[in-house]
Short mmCIF file of C-alpha atoms in Angstrom, two decimals:
data_model
loop_
_atom_site.label_atom_id
_atom_site.label_comp_id
_atom_site.label_asym_id
_atom_site.label_seq_id
_atom_site.Cartn_x
_atom_site.Cartn_y
_atom_site.Cartn_z
CA THR Y 2 0.00 0.00 0.00
CA TYR Y 3 3.04 2.21 0.06
CA TYR Y 4 2.77 3.29 -3.52
CA VAL Y 5 -0.97 3.74 -3.18
CA PHE Y 6 -0.10 6.34 -0.62
CA THR Y 7 2.10 8.22 -3.04
CA PHE Y 8 -0.77 8.61 -5.41
CA LEU Y 9 -2.98 9.86 -2.61
CA VAL Y 10 -0.41 12.49 -1.80
CA GLY Y 11 -0.31 13.66 -5.40
CA TYR Y 12 2.58 12.20 -7.35
CA SER Y 13 2.39 10.76 -10.82
CA ALA Y 14 5.61 8.76 -10.97
CA VAL Y 15 7.55 6.80 -8.36
CA ALA Y 16 11.02 5.27 -8.55
CA LEU Y 17 11.89 2.26 -6.42
CA ASN Y 18 15.45 2.53 -5.26
CA HIS Y 19 17.97 -0.24 -4.86
CA VAL Y 20 21.15 0.82 -3.06
CA ILE Y 21 24.48 -0.86 -3.60
CA ASP Y 22 27.25 0.00 -1.18
CA PHE Y 23 30.63 -1.10 -2.39
CA LYS Y 24 32.19 -1.03 1.03
CA GLU Y 25 30.42 -4.23 1.87
CA LYS Y 26 31.83 -7.25 0.19
CA LYS Y 27 30.26 -9.32 -2.49
CA GLN Y 28 27.93 -6.82 -4.00
CA GLU Y 29 26.36 -7.93 -7.18
CA ILE Y 30 24.01 -5.97 -9.26
CA ILE Y 31 20.88 -7.98 -9.48
CA LYS Y 32 18.17 -7.60 -11.96
CA PRO Y 33 15.64 -4.98 -10.94
CA VAL Y 34 12.32 -6.23 -9.74
CA SER Y 35 9.83 -5.60 -12.46
CA PRO Y 36 7.09 -3.26 -11.23
CA SER Y 37 4.40 -5.32 -12.89
CA GLU Y 38 5.32 -8.24 -10.66
CA LEU Y 39 5.01 -6.20 -7.49
CA PHE Y 40 1.87 -4.27 -8.36
CA PRO Y 41 -0.62 -6.04 -10.54
CA SER Y 42 -2.72 -2.92 -11.01
CA LEU Y 43 -1.53 0.63 -10.60
CA PRO Y 44 -3.85 3.37 -9.39
CA ILE Y 45 -4.70 6.36 -11.50
CA VAL Y 46 -3.04 9.71 -10.91
CA GLN Y 47 -5.23 12.27 -9.17
CA GLY Y 48 -6.89 14.52 -11.70
CA THR Y 49 -5.87 12.68 -14.85
CA SER Y 50 -6.74 9.36 -16.38
CA LYS Y 51 -3.23 7.99 -16.61
CA ARG Y 52 -1.76 5.44 -14.30
CA ILE Y 53 1.15 5.99 -11.97
CA LYS Y 54 4.50 5.22 -13.49
CA VAL Y 55 6.75 3.02 -11.39
CA LEU Y 56 10.40 3.12 -12.33
CA THR Y 57 13.38 1.23 -11.03
CA ARG Y 58 16.45 3.03 -9.83
CA LEU Y 59 19.92 1.98 -8.81
CA THR Y 60 22.07 3.96 -6.41
CA LEU Y 61 25.76 3.16 -6.26
CA VAL Y 62 27.62 4.31 -3.17
CA VAL Y 63 31.19 4.76 -4.38
CA SER Y 64 34.09 5.46 -2.08
CA ASP Y 65 36.89 4.23 -4.32
CA PRO Y 66 37.66 4.84 -8.00
CA SER Y 67 37.69 1.12 -8.70
CA HIS Y 68 33.99 0.96 -7.88
CA CYS Y 69 33.26 3.03 -10.95
CA ASN Y 70 34.50 0.30 -13.23
CA LEU Y 71 31.19 -1.38 -12.83
CA LEU Y 72 29.50 1.50 -14.58
CA ARG Y 73 31.99 1.54 -17.39
CA SER Y 74 31.64 -2.14 -18.10
CA THR Y 75 28.55 -2.96 -20.05
CA SER Y 76 26.99 -5.14 -17.40
CA ALA Y 77 23.71 -6.47 -18.66
CA ASN Y 78 21.87 -5.95 -15.40
CA ILE Y 79 22.77 -2.28 -15.10
CA ARG Y 80 21.06 -1.49 -18.33
CA LEU Y 81 17.77 -2.77 -17.03
CA TYR Y 82 17.40 0.02 -14.49
CA ASP Y 83 15.55 3.15 -15.55
CA ILE Y 84 17.59 5.62 -13.54
CA ILE Y 85 21.14 5.28 -12.32
CA ALA Y 86 22.39 7.42 -9.47
CA VAL Y 87 25.82 7.61 -7.96
CA PHE Y 88 26.67 8.70 -4.44
CA PRO Y 89 30.29 9.92 -4.39
CA LYS Y 90 32.06 9.99 -1.06
CA THR Y 91 35.21 11.87 -1.98
CA GLU Y 92 35.97 14.98 -3.99
CA LYS Y 93 37.82 13.05 -6.68
CA LEU Y 94 34.88 10.74 -7.16
CA PHE Y 95 32.52 13.70 -7.26
CA HIS Y 96 34.64 15.17 -10.04
CA ILE Y 97 34.68 11.86 -11.92
CA ALA Y 98 30.93 11.44 -11.51
CA CYS Y 99 30.18 14.91 -12.83
CA THR Y 100 32.54 14.80 -15.78
CA THR Y 101 32.86 11.28 -17.11
CA LEU Y 102 30.49 8.79 -15.53
CA ASP Y 103 27.38 7.80 -17.41
CA VAL Y 104 24.75 8.44 -14.75
CA ASP Y 105 21.53 10.41 -14.41
CA LEU Y 106 21.78 11.65 -10.84
CA VAL Y 107 24.55 12.58 -8.45
CA CYS Y 108 23.40 12.23 -4.87
CA ILE Y 109 24.47 14.84 -2.37
CA ASN Y 110 25.07 13.66 1.16
CA VAL Y 111 22.62 15.12 3.63
CA THR Y 112 23.27 12.98 6.70
CA GLU Y 113 26.73 14.23 7.57
CA LYS Y 114 28.96 17.20 7.07
CA LEU Y 115 30.29 17.31 3.52
CA PRO Y 116 33.86 16.01 3.46
CA PHE Y 117 34.67 18.24 0.51
CA TYR Y 118 33.66 21.60 -0.89
CA PHE Y 119 31.87 21.89 -4.18
CA ARG Y 120 33.83 23.54 -6.92
CA ARG Y 121 32.44 25.28 -9.95
CA PRO Y 122 34.13 23.42 -12.87
CA PRO Y 123 32.76 19.92 -12.20
CA VAL Y 124 29.35 21.27 -11.26
CA ASN Y 125 29.10 23.31 -14.45
CA MET Y 126 30.21 20.35 -16.53
CA ALA Y 127 27.54 18.21 -14.92
CA ILE Y 128 24.89 20.84 -15.70
CA ASP Y 129 26.04 20.91 -19.33
CA ARG Y 130 25.89 17.13 -19.55
CA GLY Y 131 22.36 17.04 -18.20
CA ILE Y 132 23.15 15.42 -14.88
CA TYR Y 133 21.03 16.41 -11.90
CA PHE Y 134 21.98 16.76 -8.26
CA GLU Y 135 19.74 15.06 -5.80
CA LEU Y 136 18.87 16.14 -2.28
CA LEU Y 137 16.92 14.01 0.15
CA TYR Y 138 14.44 15.38 2.65
CA THR Y 139 13.38 12.37 4.71
CA PRO Y 140 16.44 12.41 6.99
CA ALA Y 141 15.44 15.95 7.91
CA ILE Y 142 12.11 14.66 9.15
CA LYS Y 143 13.63 12.01 11.35
CA ASP Y 144 16.34 13.83 13.21
CA SER Y 145 17.23 17.40 14.05
CA THR Y 146 20.99 17.07 13.46
CA MET Y 147 20.24 15.72 10.00
CA ARG Y 148 18.04 18.74 9.46
CA ARG Y 149 21.00 21.04 9.97
CA TYR Y 150 23.24 19.03 7.68
CA THR Y 151 20.58 18.85 4.99
CA ILE Y 152 20.02 22.58 4.95
CA SER Y 153 23.71 23.50 5.17
CA ASN Y 154 24.77 21.08 2.43
CA ALA Y 155 21.89 22.24 0.26
CA ILE Y 156 22.81 25.89 0.71
CA SER Y 157 26.45 25.27 -0.18
CA LEU Y 158 25.35 23.40 -3.30
CA MET Y 159 23.02 26.24 -4.27
CA GLN Y 160 25.83 28.75 -4.04
CA ILE Y 161 27.80 26.88 -6.66
CA CYS Y 162 25.13 25.65 -9.01
CA LYS Y 163 22.79 28.66 -8.64
CA GLY Y 164 19.69 26.51 -8.33
CA LYS Y 165 19.98 24.72 -11.64
CA ASN Y 166 19.61 20.98 -12.10
CA ILE Y 167 18.35 20.20 -8.62
CA VAL Y 168 16.04 17.34 -7.79
CA ILE Y 169 14.57 16.98 -4.31
CA SER Y 170 13.46 13.50 -3.48
CA SER Y 171 12.52 11.49 -0.46
CA ALA Y 172 14.25 8.35 0.67
CA ALA Y 173 11.07 7.35 2.43
CA GLU Y 174 10.80 3.90 3.88
CA ARG Y 175 7.36 4.42 5.32
CA PRO Y 176 4.29 6.08 3.88
CA LEU Y 177 4.31 8.56 6.72
CA GLU Y 178 7.67 9.92 5.68
CA LEU Y 179 6.39 11.12 2.33
CA ARG Y 180 5.38 14.70 1.76
CA GLY Y 181 3.24 16.19 -0.95
CA PRO Y 182 4.82 17.84 -3.99
CA TYR Y 183 3.94 21.37 -2.96
CA ASP Y 184 5.34 20.78 0.52
CA VAL Y 185 8.59 19.61 -1.01
CA ALA Y 186 8.66 22.60 -3.34
CA ASN Y 187 8.32 24.81 -0.28
CA LEU Y 188 11.34 23.07 1.22
CA GLY Y 189 13.21 24.08 -1.88
CA LEU Y 190 12.50 27.69 -0.97
CA LEU Y 191 14.12 27.00 2.39
CA PHE Y 192 17.23 25.69 0.64
CA GLY Y 193 17.61 28.93 -1.25
CA LEU Y 194 15.92 28.19 -4.56
CA SER Y 195 13.61 30.67 -6.21
CA GLU Y 196 9.92 29.77 -6.52
CA SER Y 197 10.13 28.58 -10.09
CA GLU Y 198 13.32 26.62 -9.44
CA ALA Y 199 11.77 24.99 -6.39
CA LYS Y 200 8.73 23.89 -8.35
CA ALA Y 201 10.95 22.64 -11.16
CA ALA Y 202 12.97 20.62 -8.65
CA VAL Y 203 9.89 18.54 -8.01
CA SER Y 204 8.40 18.38 -11.46
CA THR Y 205 10.35 19.44 -14.54
CA ASN Y 206 13.79 18.32 -13.41
CA CYS Y 207 12.51 14.92 -12.32
CA ARG Y 208 10.92 14.40 -15.69
CA ALA Y 209 14.15 15.45 -17.38
CA THR Y 210 16.00 12.86 -15.30
CA MET Y 211 13.58 10.18 -16.44
CA LEU Y 212 14.15 11.15 -20.05
CA HIS Y 213 17.90 11.24 -19.51
CA GLY Y 214 17.69 7.68 -18.23
CA GLU Y 215 15.67 6.63 -21.24
CA THR Y 216 18.15 8.14 -23.66
CA ARG Y 217 20.98 6.51 -21.79
CA LYS Y 218 19.28 3.15 -22.14
CA SER Y 219 18.54 3.49 -25.80
CA ALA Y 220 21.51 5.20 -27.41
CA CYS Y 221 24.74 3.25 -27.82
CA GLY Y 222 26.51 5.27 -30.44
CA VAL Y 223 25.91 7.83 -33.14
CA VAL Y 224 27.03 7.69 -36.75
CA TYR Y 225 27.02 10.84 -38.79
CA THR Y 226 28.54 11.91 -42.11
CA VAL Y 227 30.67 14.97 -42.66
CA LYS Y 228 31.35 16.61 -45.94
CA LYS Y 229 35.06 16.60 -46.55
CA PRO Y 230 36.36 19.96 -47.81
CA ARG Y 231 37.72 19.84 -51.34
CA LYS Y 232 41.44 20.20 -51.64
CA VAL Y 233 42.17 23.59 -53.22
CA GLU Y 234 44.75 23.26 -56.03
CA GLU Y 235 47.75 25.32 -55.31
CA GLU Y 236 48.01 28.31 -57.61
CA GLU Y 237 51.28 29.95 -58.45
CA THR Y 238 52.48 31.78 -55.47
CA THR Y 239 51.66 35.37 -56.00
CA LEU Y 240 53.15 38.00 -53.87
CA PRO Y 241 50.74 39.96 -51.76
CA ALA Y 242 49.87 43.36 -53.22
CA CYS Y 243 51.95 45.45 -50.84
CA LYS Y 244 55.09 43.44 -51.46
CA LYS Y 245 54.49 43.59 -55.23
CA ALA Y 246 54.49 47.36 -55.18
CA LYS Y 247 57.82 47.48 -53.30
CA THR Y 248 59.58 45.12 -55.68
CA GLU Y 249 58.26 46.93 -58.73
CA ALA Y 250 59.21 50.26 -57.38
CA ALA J 28 -16.42 63.55 -41.31
CA ARG J 29 -17.70 60.03 -41.45
CA PRO J 30 -18.95 58.83 -44.82
CA ALA J 31 -22.66 58.75 -44.85
CA GLY J 32 -23.00 55.18 -46.03
CA ARG J 33 -21.16 53.64 -43.08
CA MET J 34 -23.35 51.85 -40.60
CA ALA J 35 -23.04 52.66 -36.93
CA ARG J 36 -20.91 50.02 -35.20
CA ALA J 37 -22.84 47.57 -33.05
CA GLU J 38 -22.14 47.76 -29.36
CA PRO J 39 -20.45 44.66 -27.93
CA PRO J 40 -22.75 42.69 -25.62
CA ALA J 41 -22.39 43.50 -21.96
CA ALA J 42 -19.96 41.17 -20.18
CA ALA J 43 -21.55 38.44 -18.08
CA PHE J 44 -18.97 38.63 -15.31
CA GLU J 45 -16.51 41.06 -13.97
CA ARG J 46 -12.96 40.24 -13.01
CA ARG J 47 -11.25 42.14 -10.25
CA VAL J 48 -7.55 41.77 -9.56
CA LEU J 49 -6.34 42.98 -6.19
CA ARG J 50 -2.77 44.05 -6.46
CA SER J 51 -2.02 44.52 -2.80
CA ALA J 52 -0.56 41.45 -1.16
CA ALA J 53 -2.84 39.58 1.18
CA GLU J 54 -2.24 40.21 4.82
CA HIS J 55 -2.81 36.66 6.01
CA HIS J 56 -2.52 33.26 4.47
CA TYR J 57 -4.79 30.41 5.48
CA LEU J 58 -3.72 26.78 5.52
CA ARG J 59 -6.00 23.81 5.77
CA VAL J 60 -3.96 21.04 7.36
CA ARG J 61 -4.54 17.56 8.64
CA LEU J 62 -2.39 15.78 11.19
CA GLU J 63 -1.90 12.09 10.54
CA LEU J 64 -1.39 9.93 13.59
CA PRO J 65 -1.68 6.37 12.41
CA ASP J 66 -1.26 4.74 15.80
CA GLY J 67 -4.56 4.61 17.58
CA GLY J 68 -3.46 6.69 20.55
CA ALA J 69 -5.07 9.70 22.20
CA ARG J 70 -5.85 12.55 19.87
CA PRO J 71 -4.47 15.96 20.74
CA SER J 72 -6.84 18.63 21.98
CA VAL J 73 -6.86 22.04 20.34
CA ALA J 74 -4.40 23.41 22.90
CA GLN J 75 -2.01 20.53 22.31
CA PHE J 76 -2.41 20.98 18.57
CA LYS J 77 -1.45 24.64 18.80
CA GLN J 78 1.48 23.70 21.01
CA LEU J 79 2.57 21.14 18.43
CA VAL J 80 2.54 23.77 15.68
CA VAL J 81 4.54 26.19 17.80
CA SER J 82 7.06 23.53 18.78
CA ALA J 83 7.49 22.58 15.12
CA LEU J 84 8.25 26.21 14.35
CA ARG J 85 10.66 26.39 17.26
CA GLU J 86 12.48 23.22 16.18
CA LEU J 87 13.08 24.47 12.69
CA HIS J 88 13.24 28.25 13.00
CA GLY J 89 14.10 28.81 16.65
CA GLU J 90 12.57 31.34 18.98
CA VAL J 91 11.92 33.79 16.15
CA GLY J 92 9.90 31.13 14.36
CA ALA J 93 8.01 30.20 17.49
CA ALA J 94 7.06 33.84 17.94
CA LEU J 95 5.36 33.91 14.54
CA PRO J 96 1.69 34.80 14.99
CA VAL J 97 -0.20 31.65 14.08
CA ASP J 98 -3.88 31.19 14.90
CA VAL J 99 -5.98 28.06 14.83
CA LEU J 100 -9.29 29.12 13.33
CA THR J 101 -11.06 25.77 13.29
CA TYR J 102 -10.13 22.41 14.72
CA GLU J 103 -11.82 19.05 14.43
CA GLU J 104 -10.51 16.54 16.93
CA LYS J 105 -12.14 13.61 15.19
CA THR J 106 -10.36 14.10 11.88
CA LEU J 107 -7.43 16.09 13.31
CA SER J 108 -7.87 18.72 10.63
CA ALA J 109 -7.58 22.43 11.20
CA ILE J 110 -7.43 25.77 9.45
CA LEU J 111 -4.47 27.88 10.46
CA ARG J 112 -3.94 31.55 9.81
CA VAL J 113 -0.51 33.13 9.58
CA VAL J 114 0.87 36.46 8.41
CA SER J 115 1.85 36.18 4.78
CA SER J 116 5.51 36.88 5.45
CA GLY J 117 5.63 33.80 7.66
CA LEU J 118 3.95 31.39 5.29
CA VAL J 119 7.16 29.72 4.06
CA LYS J 120 8.42 29.29 7.63
CA LEU J 121 5.20 27.76 8.90
CA TRP J 122 4.74 25.50 5.88
CA SER J 123 8.30 24.20 6.02
CA ALA J 124 8.07 23.65 9.76
CA LEU J 125 4.91 21.59 9.33
CA THR J 126 6.46 19.62 6.48
CA LEU J 127 9.54 18.65 8.46
CA LEU J 128 7.70 17.62 11.60
CA GLY J 129 8.02 13.90 12.18
CA PHE J 130 7.10 13.15 15.77
CA TYR J 131 4.41 14.10 18.24
CA GLN J 132 5.20 12.91 21.78
CA ASN J 133 7.49 10.24 20.33
CA ARG J 134 4.71 9.02 18.06
CA ARG J 135 5.27 9.09 14.32
CA CYS J 136 3.10 11.65 12.63
CA ALA J 137 2.89 13.71 9.47
CA PHE J 138 1.23 16.98 8.59
CA ARG J 139 -0.64 17.03 5.31
CA VAL J 140 -1.16 20.54 3.99
CA LEU J 141 -4.35 20.28 1.99
CA GLN J 142 -4.99 23.84 0.89
CA VAL J 143 -3.24 27.19 1.08
CA LYS J 144 -5.21 30.34 0.31
CA PRO J 145 -4.37 34.00 0.57
CA CYS J 146 -7.93 35.02 1.25
CA GLY J 147 -10.25 33.79 3.94
CA ALA J 148 -13.31 33.20 1.82
CA GLY J 149 -14.16 30.41 -0.56
CA TRP J 150 -13.38 27.38 1.52
CA LEU J 151 -15.13 24.08 1.23
CA PRO J 152 -16.90 23.38 4.51
CA PRO J 153 -16.08 23.84 7.36
CA ASN J 154 -16.27 27.47 6.36
CA VAL J 155 -14.09 30.20 7.64
CA SER J 156 -13.89 33.85 6.72
CA SER J 157 -11.28 36.47 7.38
CA ARG J 158 -13.34 37.74 10.27
CA SER J 159 -13.49 34.35 12.01
CA LYS J 160 -12.76 34.29 15.66
CA VAL J 161 -9.63 32.55 16.73
CA VAL J 162 -10.24 29.22 18.43
CA TRP J 163 -6.87 28.98 20.09
#
């Protein structure tokens, strides 16, 4: 009944998250559970006649550069997930995730003080590549220390990225930890976003992440043709006009 | 001078409704909220409800937040729903404080903000107007 609750609160798409932490040994990426197996019939979104979309999502907690090899290798199971998120634990990994890794979301830690400062170059590169930064709000509901870390980490992120490419999501494990979309957009205002950016963080940016995941799943390579410029035949070397005048004179 | 052959223009039909736009910002904002307490324990009275709202503000925004003038206009103990009134400048603070509230007396709870309106009129029942008396 958990997902039924999300539709009561007002969402139209839900992603089920599967977290893989590489610190623990023997982590294998298993096939995602197909939503149709879990929920035989999905409820209809409030106000429309479409059904809720249930997506599958994989979060990789990386604390070592060797963990990223999994993403680079074309593992069959990884491709089955709709959205791939990476949770970098060090500054180097954050840089790698923003610039080279093929992911849709970069998770920002909200449960402890950031071990590194955000810098503009990787963040801007991530924005250009269409990668979104994700903030969680459920830890803020559970504990007051987490609340401080959430808000302070969010504010430092906002200073660098200026409110672009932000997604606010819940890591809710219980129906009671979910909040409605407008409530979450209001939290965005608290983090320092403008009104339109806060609303986009709950709606437009999430949809863009979904589409980014779809394009990542479908495109493997691009082939395009380029017209080769014709080789200009070399004419007799003629002196430029100014030099000509000097020699003549 | 108008040419003689031109017909007089027909008057447009009178409008069926009139639209008024008030430019001045509303003084108060009204929130219809519902507290969800899934465990079947004792329901808070209106005084405890108000205290819960103020403590949520204090937890998130400190003493300045707790001093925000919030009024409970209606309260239904059976459904735990209420209509709150707050000055418009404090709407974001109150709304975020209610959103991030997770516990009431160590019981898990959640505030659901159902409606937010800048004017006191036009509610679905139970009705409230801007001249309503404060309950608590």
